[in-house]
Short mmCIF file of C-alpha atoms and ligand atoms in Angstrom, two decimals:
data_model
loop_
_atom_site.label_atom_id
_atom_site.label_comp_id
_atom_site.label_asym_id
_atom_site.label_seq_id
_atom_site.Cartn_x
_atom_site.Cartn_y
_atom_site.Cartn_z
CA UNK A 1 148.13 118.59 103.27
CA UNK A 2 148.74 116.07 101.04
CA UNK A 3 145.19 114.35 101.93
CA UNK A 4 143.80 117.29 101.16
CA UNK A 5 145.06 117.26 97.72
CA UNK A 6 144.18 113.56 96.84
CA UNK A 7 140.39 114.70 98.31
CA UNK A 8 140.38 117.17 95.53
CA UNK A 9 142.14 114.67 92.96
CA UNK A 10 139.85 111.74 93.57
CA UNK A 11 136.67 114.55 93.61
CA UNK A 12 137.84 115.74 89.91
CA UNK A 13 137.50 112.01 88.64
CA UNK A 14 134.21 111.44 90.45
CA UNK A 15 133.11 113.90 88.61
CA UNK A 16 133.79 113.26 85.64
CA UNK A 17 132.95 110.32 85.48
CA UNK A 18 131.77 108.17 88.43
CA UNK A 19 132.43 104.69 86.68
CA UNK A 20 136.34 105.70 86.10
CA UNK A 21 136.56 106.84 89.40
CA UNK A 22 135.78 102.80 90.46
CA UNK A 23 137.71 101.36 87.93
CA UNK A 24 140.72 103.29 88.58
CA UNK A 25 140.73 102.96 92.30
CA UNK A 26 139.68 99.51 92.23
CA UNK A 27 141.95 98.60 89.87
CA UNK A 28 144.64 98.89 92.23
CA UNK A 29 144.02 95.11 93.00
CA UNK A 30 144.41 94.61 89.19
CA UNK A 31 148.40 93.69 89.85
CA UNK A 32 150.16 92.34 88.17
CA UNK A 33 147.27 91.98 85.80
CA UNK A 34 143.14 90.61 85.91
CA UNK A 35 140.36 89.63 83.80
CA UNK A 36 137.29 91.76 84.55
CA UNK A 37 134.06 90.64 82.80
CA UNK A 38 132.70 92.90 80.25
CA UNK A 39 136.27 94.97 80.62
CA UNK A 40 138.76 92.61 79.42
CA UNK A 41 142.50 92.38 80.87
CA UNK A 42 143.46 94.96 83.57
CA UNK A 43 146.63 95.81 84.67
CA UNK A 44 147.57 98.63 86.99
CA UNK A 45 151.30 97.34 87.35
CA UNK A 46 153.78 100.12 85.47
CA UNK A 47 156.00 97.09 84.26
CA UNK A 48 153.06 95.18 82.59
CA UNK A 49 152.27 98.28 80.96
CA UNK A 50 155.09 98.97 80.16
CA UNK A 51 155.72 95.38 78.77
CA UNK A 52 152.47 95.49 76.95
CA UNK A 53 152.86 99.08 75.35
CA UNK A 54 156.02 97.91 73.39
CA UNK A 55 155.48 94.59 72.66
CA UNK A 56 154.04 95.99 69.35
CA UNK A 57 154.03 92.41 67.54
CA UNK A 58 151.47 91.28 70.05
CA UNK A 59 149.23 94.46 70.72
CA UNK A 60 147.55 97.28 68.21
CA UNK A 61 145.64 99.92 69.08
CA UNK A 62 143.81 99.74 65.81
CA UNK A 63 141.66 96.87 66.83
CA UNK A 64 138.67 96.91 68.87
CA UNK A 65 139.49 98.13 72.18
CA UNK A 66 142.15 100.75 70.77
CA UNK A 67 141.66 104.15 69.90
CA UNK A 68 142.59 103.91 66.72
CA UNK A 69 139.92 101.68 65.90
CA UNK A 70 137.98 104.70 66.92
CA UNK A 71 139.39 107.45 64.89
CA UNK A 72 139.43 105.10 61.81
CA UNK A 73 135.69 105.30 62.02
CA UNK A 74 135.56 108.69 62.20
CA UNK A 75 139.01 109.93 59.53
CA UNK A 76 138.73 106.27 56.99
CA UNK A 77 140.76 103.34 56.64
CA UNK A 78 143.67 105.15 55.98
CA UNK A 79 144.16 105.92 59.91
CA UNK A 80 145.01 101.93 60.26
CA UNK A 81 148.09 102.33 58.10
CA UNK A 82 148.79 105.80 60.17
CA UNK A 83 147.69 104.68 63.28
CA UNK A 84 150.17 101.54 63.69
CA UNK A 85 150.56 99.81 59.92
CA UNK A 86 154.49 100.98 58.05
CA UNK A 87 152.90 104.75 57.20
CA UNK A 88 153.17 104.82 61.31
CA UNK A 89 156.50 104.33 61.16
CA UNK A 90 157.10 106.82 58.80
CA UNK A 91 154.92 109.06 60.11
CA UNK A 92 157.25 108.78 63.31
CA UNK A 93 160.38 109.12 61.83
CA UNK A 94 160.22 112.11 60.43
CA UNK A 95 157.66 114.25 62.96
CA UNK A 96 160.66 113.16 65.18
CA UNK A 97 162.37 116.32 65.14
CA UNK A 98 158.48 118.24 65.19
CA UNK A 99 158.35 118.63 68.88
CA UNK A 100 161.59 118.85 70.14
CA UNK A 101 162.40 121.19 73.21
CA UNK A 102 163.84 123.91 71.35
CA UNK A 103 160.30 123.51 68.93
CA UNK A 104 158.34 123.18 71.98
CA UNK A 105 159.54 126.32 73.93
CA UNK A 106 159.53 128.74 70.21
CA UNK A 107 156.19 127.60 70.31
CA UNK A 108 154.83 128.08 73.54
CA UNK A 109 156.33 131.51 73.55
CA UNK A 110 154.94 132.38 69.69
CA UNK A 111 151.74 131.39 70.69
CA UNK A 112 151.50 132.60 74.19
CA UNK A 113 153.79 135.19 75.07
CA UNK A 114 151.47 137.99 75.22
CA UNK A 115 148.53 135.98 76.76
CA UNK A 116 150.94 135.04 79.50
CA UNK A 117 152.32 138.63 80.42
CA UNK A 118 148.62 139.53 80.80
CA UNK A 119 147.86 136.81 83.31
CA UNK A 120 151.42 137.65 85.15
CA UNK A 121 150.64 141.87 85.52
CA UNK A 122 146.65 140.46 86.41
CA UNK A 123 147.87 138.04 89.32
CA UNK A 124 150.54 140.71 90.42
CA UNK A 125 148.03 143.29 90.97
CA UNK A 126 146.28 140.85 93.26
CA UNK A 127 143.14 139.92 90.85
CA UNK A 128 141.86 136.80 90.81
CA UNK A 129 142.43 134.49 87.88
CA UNK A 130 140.91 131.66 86.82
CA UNK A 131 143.53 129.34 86.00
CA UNK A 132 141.25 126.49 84.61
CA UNK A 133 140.12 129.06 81.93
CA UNK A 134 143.10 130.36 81.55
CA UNK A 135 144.52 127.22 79.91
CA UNK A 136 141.64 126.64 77.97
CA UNK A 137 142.42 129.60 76.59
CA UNK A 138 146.20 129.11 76.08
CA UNK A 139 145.64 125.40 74.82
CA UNK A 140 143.06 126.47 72.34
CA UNK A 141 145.11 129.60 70.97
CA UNK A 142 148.34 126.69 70.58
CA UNK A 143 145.95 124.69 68.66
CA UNK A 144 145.00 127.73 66.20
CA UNK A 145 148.81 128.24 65.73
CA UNK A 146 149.40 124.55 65.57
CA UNK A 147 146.05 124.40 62.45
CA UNK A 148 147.45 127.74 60.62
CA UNK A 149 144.40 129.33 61.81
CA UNK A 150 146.35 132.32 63.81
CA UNK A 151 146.31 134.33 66.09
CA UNK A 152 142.53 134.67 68.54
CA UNK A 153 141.03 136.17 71.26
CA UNK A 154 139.74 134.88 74.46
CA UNK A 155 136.24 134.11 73.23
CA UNK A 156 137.87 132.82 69.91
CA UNK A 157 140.11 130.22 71.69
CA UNK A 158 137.41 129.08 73.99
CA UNK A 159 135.72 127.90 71.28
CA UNK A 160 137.88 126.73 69.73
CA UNK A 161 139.01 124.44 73.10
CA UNK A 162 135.58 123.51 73.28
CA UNK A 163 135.56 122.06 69.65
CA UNK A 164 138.31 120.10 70.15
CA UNK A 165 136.71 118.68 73.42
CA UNK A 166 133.67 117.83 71.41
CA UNK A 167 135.62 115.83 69.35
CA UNK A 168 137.05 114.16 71.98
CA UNK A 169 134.11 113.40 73.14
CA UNK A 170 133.41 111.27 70.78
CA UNK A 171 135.50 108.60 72.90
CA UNK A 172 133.60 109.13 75.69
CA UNK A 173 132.15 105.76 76.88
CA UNK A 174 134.39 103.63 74.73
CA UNK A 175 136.08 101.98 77.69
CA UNK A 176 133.63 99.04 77.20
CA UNK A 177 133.23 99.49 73.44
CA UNK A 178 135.22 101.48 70.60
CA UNK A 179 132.39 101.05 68.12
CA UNK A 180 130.99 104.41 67.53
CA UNK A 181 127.13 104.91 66.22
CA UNK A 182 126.56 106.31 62.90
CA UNK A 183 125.31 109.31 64.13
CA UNK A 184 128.47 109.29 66.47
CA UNK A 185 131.01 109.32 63.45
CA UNK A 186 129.08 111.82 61.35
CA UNK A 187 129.29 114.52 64.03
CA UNK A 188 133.09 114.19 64.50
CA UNK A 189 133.76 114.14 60.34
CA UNK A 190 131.95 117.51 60.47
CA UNK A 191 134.28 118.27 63.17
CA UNK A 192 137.42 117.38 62.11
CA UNK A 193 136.44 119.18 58.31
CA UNK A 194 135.33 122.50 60.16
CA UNK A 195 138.87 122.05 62.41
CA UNK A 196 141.39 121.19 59.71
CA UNK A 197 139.94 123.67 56.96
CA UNK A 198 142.80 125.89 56.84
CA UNK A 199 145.36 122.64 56.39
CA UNK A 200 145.38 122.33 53.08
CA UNK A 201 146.24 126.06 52.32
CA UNK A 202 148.64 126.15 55.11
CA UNK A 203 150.91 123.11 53.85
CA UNK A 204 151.06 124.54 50.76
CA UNK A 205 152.55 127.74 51.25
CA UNK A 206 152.93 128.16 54.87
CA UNK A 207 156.79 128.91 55.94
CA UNK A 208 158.89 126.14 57.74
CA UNK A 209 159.01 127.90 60.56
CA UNK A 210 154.92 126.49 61.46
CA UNK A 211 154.48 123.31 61.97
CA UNK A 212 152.35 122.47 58.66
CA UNK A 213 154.84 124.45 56.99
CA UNK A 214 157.70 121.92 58.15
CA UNK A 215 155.48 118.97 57.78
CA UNK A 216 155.18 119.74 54.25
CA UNK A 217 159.28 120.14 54.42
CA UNK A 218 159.61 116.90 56.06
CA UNK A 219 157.33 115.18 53.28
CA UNK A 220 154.56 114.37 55.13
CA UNK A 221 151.54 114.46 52.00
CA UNK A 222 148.46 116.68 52.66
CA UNK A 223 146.37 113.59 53.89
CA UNK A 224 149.14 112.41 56.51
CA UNK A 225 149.46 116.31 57.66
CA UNK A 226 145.64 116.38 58.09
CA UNK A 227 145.63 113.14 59.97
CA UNK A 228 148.34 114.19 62.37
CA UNK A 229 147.04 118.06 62.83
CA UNK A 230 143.33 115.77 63.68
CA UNK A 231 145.27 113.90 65.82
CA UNK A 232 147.04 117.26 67.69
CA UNK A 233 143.67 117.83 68.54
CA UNK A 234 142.24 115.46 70.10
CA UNK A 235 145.64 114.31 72.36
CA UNK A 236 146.75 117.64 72.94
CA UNK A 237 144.15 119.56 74.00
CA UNK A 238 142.07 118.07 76.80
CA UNK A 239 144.97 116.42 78.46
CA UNK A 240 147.46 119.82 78.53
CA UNK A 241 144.81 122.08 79.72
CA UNK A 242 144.00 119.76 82.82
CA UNK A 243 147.72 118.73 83.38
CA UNK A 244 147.83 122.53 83.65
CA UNK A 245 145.53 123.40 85.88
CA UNK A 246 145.67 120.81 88.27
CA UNK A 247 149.15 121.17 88.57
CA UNK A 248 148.44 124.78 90.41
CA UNK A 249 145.66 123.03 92.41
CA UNK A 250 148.57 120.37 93.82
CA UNK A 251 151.12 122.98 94.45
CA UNK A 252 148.92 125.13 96.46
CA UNK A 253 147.27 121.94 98.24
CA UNK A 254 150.36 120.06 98.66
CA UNK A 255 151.84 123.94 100.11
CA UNK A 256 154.52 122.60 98.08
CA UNK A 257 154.65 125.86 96.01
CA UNK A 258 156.53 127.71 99.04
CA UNK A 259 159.56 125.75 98.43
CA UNK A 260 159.20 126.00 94.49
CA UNK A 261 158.25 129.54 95.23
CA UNK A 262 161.79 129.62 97.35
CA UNK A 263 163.82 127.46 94.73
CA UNK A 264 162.29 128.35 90.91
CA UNK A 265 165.33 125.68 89.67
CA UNK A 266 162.91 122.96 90.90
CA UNK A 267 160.29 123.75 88.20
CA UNK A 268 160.91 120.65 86.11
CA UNK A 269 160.35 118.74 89.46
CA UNK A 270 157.07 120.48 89.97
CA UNK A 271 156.05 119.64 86.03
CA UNK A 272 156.81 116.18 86.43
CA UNK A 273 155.47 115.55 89.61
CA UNK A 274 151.98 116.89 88.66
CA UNK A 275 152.09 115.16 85.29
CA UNK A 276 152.95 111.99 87.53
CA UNK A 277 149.95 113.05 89.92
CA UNK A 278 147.63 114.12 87.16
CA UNK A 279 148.37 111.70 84.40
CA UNK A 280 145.61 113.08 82.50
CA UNK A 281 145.69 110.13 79.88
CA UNK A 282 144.35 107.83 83.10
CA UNK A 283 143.84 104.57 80.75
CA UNK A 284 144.85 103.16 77.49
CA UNK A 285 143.49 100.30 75.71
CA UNK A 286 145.04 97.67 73.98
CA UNK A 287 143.45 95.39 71.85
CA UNK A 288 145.73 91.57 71.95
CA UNK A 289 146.56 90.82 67.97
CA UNK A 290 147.84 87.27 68.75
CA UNK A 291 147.73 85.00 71.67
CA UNK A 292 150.72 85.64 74.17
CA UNK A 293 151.41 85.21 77.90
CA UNK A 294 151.73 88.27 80.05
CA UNK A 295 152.67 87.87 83.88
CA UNK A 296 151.95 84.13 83.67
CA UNK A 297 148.33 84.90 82.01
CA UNK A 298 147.36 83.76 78.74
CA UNK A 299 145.59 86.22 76.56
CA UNK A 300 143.86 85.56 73.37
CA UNK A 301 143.80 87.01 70.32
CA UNK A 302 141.07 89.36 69.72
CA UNK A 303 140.59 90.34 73.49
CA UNK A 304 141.46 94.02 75.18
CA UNK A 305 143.63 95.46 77.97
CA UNK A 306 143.13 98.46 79.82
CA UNK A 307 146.25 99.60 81.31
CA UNK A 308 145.27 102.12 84.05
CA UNK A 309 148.13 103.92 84.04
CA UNK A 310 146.81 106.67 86.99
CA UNK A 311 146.73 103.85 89.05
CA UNK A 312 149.95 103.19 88.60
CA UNK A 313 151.43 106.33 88.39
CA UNK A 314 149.78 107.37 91.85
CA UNK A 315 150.52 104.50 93.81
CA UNK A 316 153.90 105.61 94.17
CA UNK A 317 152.41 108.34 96.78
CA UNK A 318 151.68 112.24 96.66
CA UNK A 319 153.00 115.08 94.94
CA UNK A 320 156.35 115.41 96.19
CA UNK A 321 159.16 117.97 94.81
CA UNK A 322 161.41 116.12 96.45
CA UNK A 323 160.46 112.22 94.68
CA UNK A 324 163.49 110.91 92.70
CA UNK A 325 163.19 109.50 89.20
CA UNK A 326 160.76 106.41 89.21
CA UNK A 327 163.00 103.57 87.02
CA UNK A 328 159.50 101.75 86.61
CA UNK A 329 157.29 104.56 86.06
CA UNK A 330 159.40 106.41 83.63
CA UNK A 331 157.33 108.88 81.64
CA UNK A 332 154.47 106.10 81.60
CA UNK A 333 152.05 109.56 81.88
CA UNK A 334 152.98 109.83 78.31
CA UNK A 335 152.32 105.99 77.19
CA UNK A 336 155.38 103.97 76.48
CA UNK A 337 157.05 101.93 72.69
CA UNK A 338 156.38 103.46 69.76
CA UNK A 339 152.99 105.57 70.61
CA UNK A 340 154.33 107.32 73.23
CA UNK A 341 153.35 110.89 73.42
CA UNK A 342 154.48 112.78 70.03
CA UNK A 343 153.69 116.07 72.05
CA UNK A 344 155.61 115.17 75.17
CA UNK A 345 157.97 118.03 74.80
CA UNK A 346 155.12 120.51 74.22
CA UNK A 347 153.21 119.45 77.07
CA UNK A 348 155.72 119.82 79.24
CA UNK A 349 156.58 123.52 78.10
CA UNK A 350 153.22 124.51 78.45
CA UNK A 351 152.78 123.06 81.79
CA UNK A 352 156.25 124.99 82.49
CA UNK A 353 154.69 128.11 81.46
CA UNK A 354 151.28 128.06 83.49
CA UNK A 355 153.84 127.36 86.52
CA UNK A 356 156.00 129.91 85.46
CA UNK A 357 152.98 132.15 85.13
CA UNK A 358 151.89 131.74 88.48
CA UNK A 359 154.78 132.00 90.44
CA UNK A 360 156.62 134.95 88.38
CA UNK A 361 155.33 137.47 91.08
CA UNK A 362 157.55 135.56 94.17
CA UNK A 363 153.96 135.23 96.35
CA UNK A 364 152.07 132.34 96.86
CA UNK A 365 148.35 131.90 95.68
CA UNK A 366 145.59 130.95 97.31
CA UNK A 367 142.77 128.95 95.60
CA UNK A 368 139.47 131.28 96.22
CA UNK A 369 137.01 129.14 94.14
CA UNK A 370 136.80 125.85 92.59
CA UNK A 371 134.81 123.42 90.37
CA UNK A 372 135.21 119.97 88.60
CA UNK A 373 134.19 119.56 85.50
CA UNK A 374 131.33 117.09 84.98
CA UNK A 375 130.85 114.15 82.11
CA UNK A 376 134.05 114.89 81.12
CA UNK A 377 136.42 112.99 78.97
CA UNK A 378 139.74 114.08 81.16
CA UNK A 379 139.25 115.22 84.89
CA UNK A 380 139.35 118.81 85.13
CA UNK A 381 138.34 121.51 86.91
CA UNK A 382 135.81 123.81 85.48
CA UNK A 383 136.84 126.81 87.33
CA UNK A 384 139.98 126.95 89.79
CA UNK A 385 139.92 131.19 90.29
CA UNK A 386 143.85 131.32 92.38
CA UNK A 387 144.68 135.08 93.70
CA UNK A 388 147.97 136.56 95.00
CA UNK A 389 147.30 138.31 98.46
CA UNK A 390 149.70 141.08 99.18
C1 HEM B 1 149.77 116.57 79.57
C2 HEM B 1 149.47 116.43 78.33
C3 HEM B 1 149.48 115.14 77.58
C4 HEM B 1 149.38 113.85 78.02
C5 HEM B 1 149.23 113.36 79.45
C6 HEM B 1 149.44 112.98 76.85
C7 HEM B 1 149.39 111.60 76.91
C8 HEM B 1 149.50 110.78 75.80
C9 HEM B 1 149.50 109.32 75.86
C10 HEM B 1 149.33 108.48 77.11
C11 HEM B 1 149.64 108.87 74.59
C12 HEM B 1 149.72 107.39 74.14
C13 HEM B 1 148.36 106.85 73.77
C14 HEM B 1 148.41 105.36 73.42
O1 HEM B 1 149.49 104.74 73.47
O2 HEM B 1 147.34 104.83 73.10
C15 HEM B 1 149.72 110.03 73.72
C16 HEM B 1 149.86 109.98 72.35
C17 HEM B 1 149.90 111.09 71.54
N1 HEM B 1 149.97 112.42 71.96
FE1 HEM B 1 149.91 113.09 73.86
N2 HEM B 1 149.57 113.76 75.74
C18 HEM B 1 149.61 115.08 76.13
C19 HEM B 1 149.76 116.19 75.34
C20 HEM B 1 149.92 116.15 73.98
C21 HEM B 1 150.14 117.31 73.15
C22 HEM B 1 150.25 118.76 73.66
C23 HEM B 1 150.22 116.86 71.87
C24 HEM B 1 150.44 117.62 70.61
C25 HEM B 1 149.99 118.81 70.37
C26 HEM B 1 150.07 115.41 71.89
C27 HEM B 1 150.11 114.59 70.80
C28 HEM B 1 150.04 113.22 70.83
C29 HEM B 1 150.02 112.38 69.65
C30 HEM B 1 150.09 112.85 68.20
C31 HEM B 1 149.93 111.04 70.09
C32 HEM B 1 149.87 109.78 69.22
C33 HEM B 1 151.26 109.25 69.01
C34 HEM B 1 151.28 107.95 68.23
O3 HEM B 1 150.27 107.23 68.17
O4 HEM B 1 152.34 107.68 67.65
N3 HEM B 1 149.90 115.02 73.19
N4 HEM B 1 149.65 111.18 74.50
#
């Protein structure tokens, strides 16, 4: 069972994108870290990530190589001070208390509630769902609430999802290179001003119970509150939806969701065991800001590091309810030091709820069709259509 699952796994990264594929599975020789030429440093080792994503003095992600070399292209200088300069640190500091648990499950179920009792009564009648769309649909209706832009329909969020994946897609390719064309960056800035048009409106006067509403409270300006509801967007959206979906593919392949099926207590095991197996953030870049020895290797100012952190988070074996705490991996699904995920909390709720979604009837699913999505930014499926036989 559990081969079957990594079939599917490995099949979803082919797809999207062939050359990731290689370099993740390859890079499992990339311990504890390797110069690749044209690539730069690789690591696949969860402690020289881990050493490397803290070590802030040493490594930016505002550089070359980083991604926030890439969004500074696309949002203006400003992002570098944002991205990792002091306005990072303040920016951190007080969003602190943004996604919180509490924050996270108010507003999975303000945003979601009904969607959710829809999917429950359609899988309980024994209709098929598609689950992949399904949290396209839920991600893109939490990014309306999260951008003040309320409350949509199906077709409304899709769109919406889609957007935001376009946007993404602006990083496609940018393992080898984070300079974007001109062309590139002109298509995201019409984007980002067609995503964030209702921010400025919302931080004025919406309540504190919204999240630009409490931004505003927290004294985050209109230009920071922009450049963190641009950034919601483009971390949020691609990663939750697949985290979601491929967490129901795992269950059912694994046949793992019988015993969360018996035991619903162990759904926090099943959330972080398919963000472990997913880790739909497979790589992050690292450009080196000053010369500095890691693992016995000298790197140089001015060159990059890939951390494939799928690789590492995988090598510690299949999706198993039963795996203990991993002291090395940690949360490294999430990044590590002071960029780790601001939406951690969040994620994890709304990968609780498509769980919770699926098993709420007591039966177990069976997977009736299935598709990976192709050229695309995070490995996902395209269509993964589950049904509860009576
Ligand atoms: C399963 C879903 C998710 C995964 C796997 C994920 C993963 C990550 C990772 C690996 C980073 C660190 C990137 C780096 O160090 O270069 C990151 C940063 C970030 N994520 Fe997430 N993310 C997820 C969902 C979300 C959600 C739902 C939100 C908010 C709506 C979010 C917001 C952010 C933000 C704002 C950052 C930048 C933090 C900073 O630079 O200080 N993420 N995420």
């Amino acid at each position: 069972m559990p081969l079957t699952a990594t079939r599917h796994e490995l099949g979803l990264l082919l797809a999207a994108r062939p050359a990731l594929a290689v370099l993740l599975l390859a890079g499992r020789a990339a311990v504890p870290i390797r110069r690749v030429p044209r690539l730069g440093w690789v690591s696949a080792d969860p402690r020289i990530a881990r050493e490397v994503l803290t070590d802030h003095r040493s490594f930016t992600l505002v550089a070359e190589g980083g991604v926030g070399h890439l969004w500074a292209q696309v949002l203006g200088d400003w992002v570098y001070d944002l991205f990792d300069g002091p306005g990072h640190h303040d920016l951190r500091t007080r969003a602190r208390d943004l996604f919180t648990e509490a924050t996270a499950t108010r507003l999975v179920t303000g945003a979601w509630a009904d969607r959710l009792c829809t999917a429950r009564d359609d899988l309980a009648s024994g209709a098929e769902v598609d689950v992949a769309d399904l949290a396209r649909v839920l991600v893109g209706r939490m990014l309306a609430s999260l951008l003040g832009l309320g409350d949509l329909d199906d077709a409304r969020a899709r769109t919406l999802f889609a957007t935001g994946e376009r946007l993404a897609a602006t990083a496609l390719g940018s393992a080898a290179d984070t300079t974007l064309t001109p062309d590139a960056v002109a298509g995201a800035r019409v984007i980002v001003d067609d995503l964030t048009r209702a921010v400025p409106d919302a931080w004025r006067t919406a309540p504190p119970s919204t999240l630009l509403g409490r931004c505003r409270e927290l004294g985050l300006g209109l230009r920071e509150t922009t450049g963190l509801a641009a950034l919601l967007m483009v971390a949020g959206t691609e990663t939750a939806a697949s985290a979601m979906a491929r967490s129901v593919a795992l269950l059912h392949d694994t046949g793992e969701q019988h015993r969360l099926l018996a035991d619903p207590t162990r759904l926090p095991d099943a959330v972080r065991e398919g963000l472990r197996v997913t880790t739909p953030a497979p790589v992050i870049g690292r450009s080196v800001k000053r010369d500095v020895t890691v693992a016995g290797r000298r790197l140089r100012a001015g060159e990059r590091v890939l951390l494939l952190t799928w690789t590492a988070n995988t090598a510690r074996g299949a999706f198993d309810l039963d795996r203990p705490y991993l002291p090395e991996n940690r949360q490294l699904w999430f990044g590590a030091g002071r960029h780790l995920c601001l939406g951690a909390a969040l994620a994890r709720a709304e990968v609780g709820a498509m769980l919770g979604t699926v098993t709420a009837a007591g039966r177990p699913w069976v997977v009736q069709r299935r598709r990976a999505a192709r050229r695309a930014l995070v490995p996902t499926y395209a269509e993964l259509t589950v049904r509860l036989p009576h």
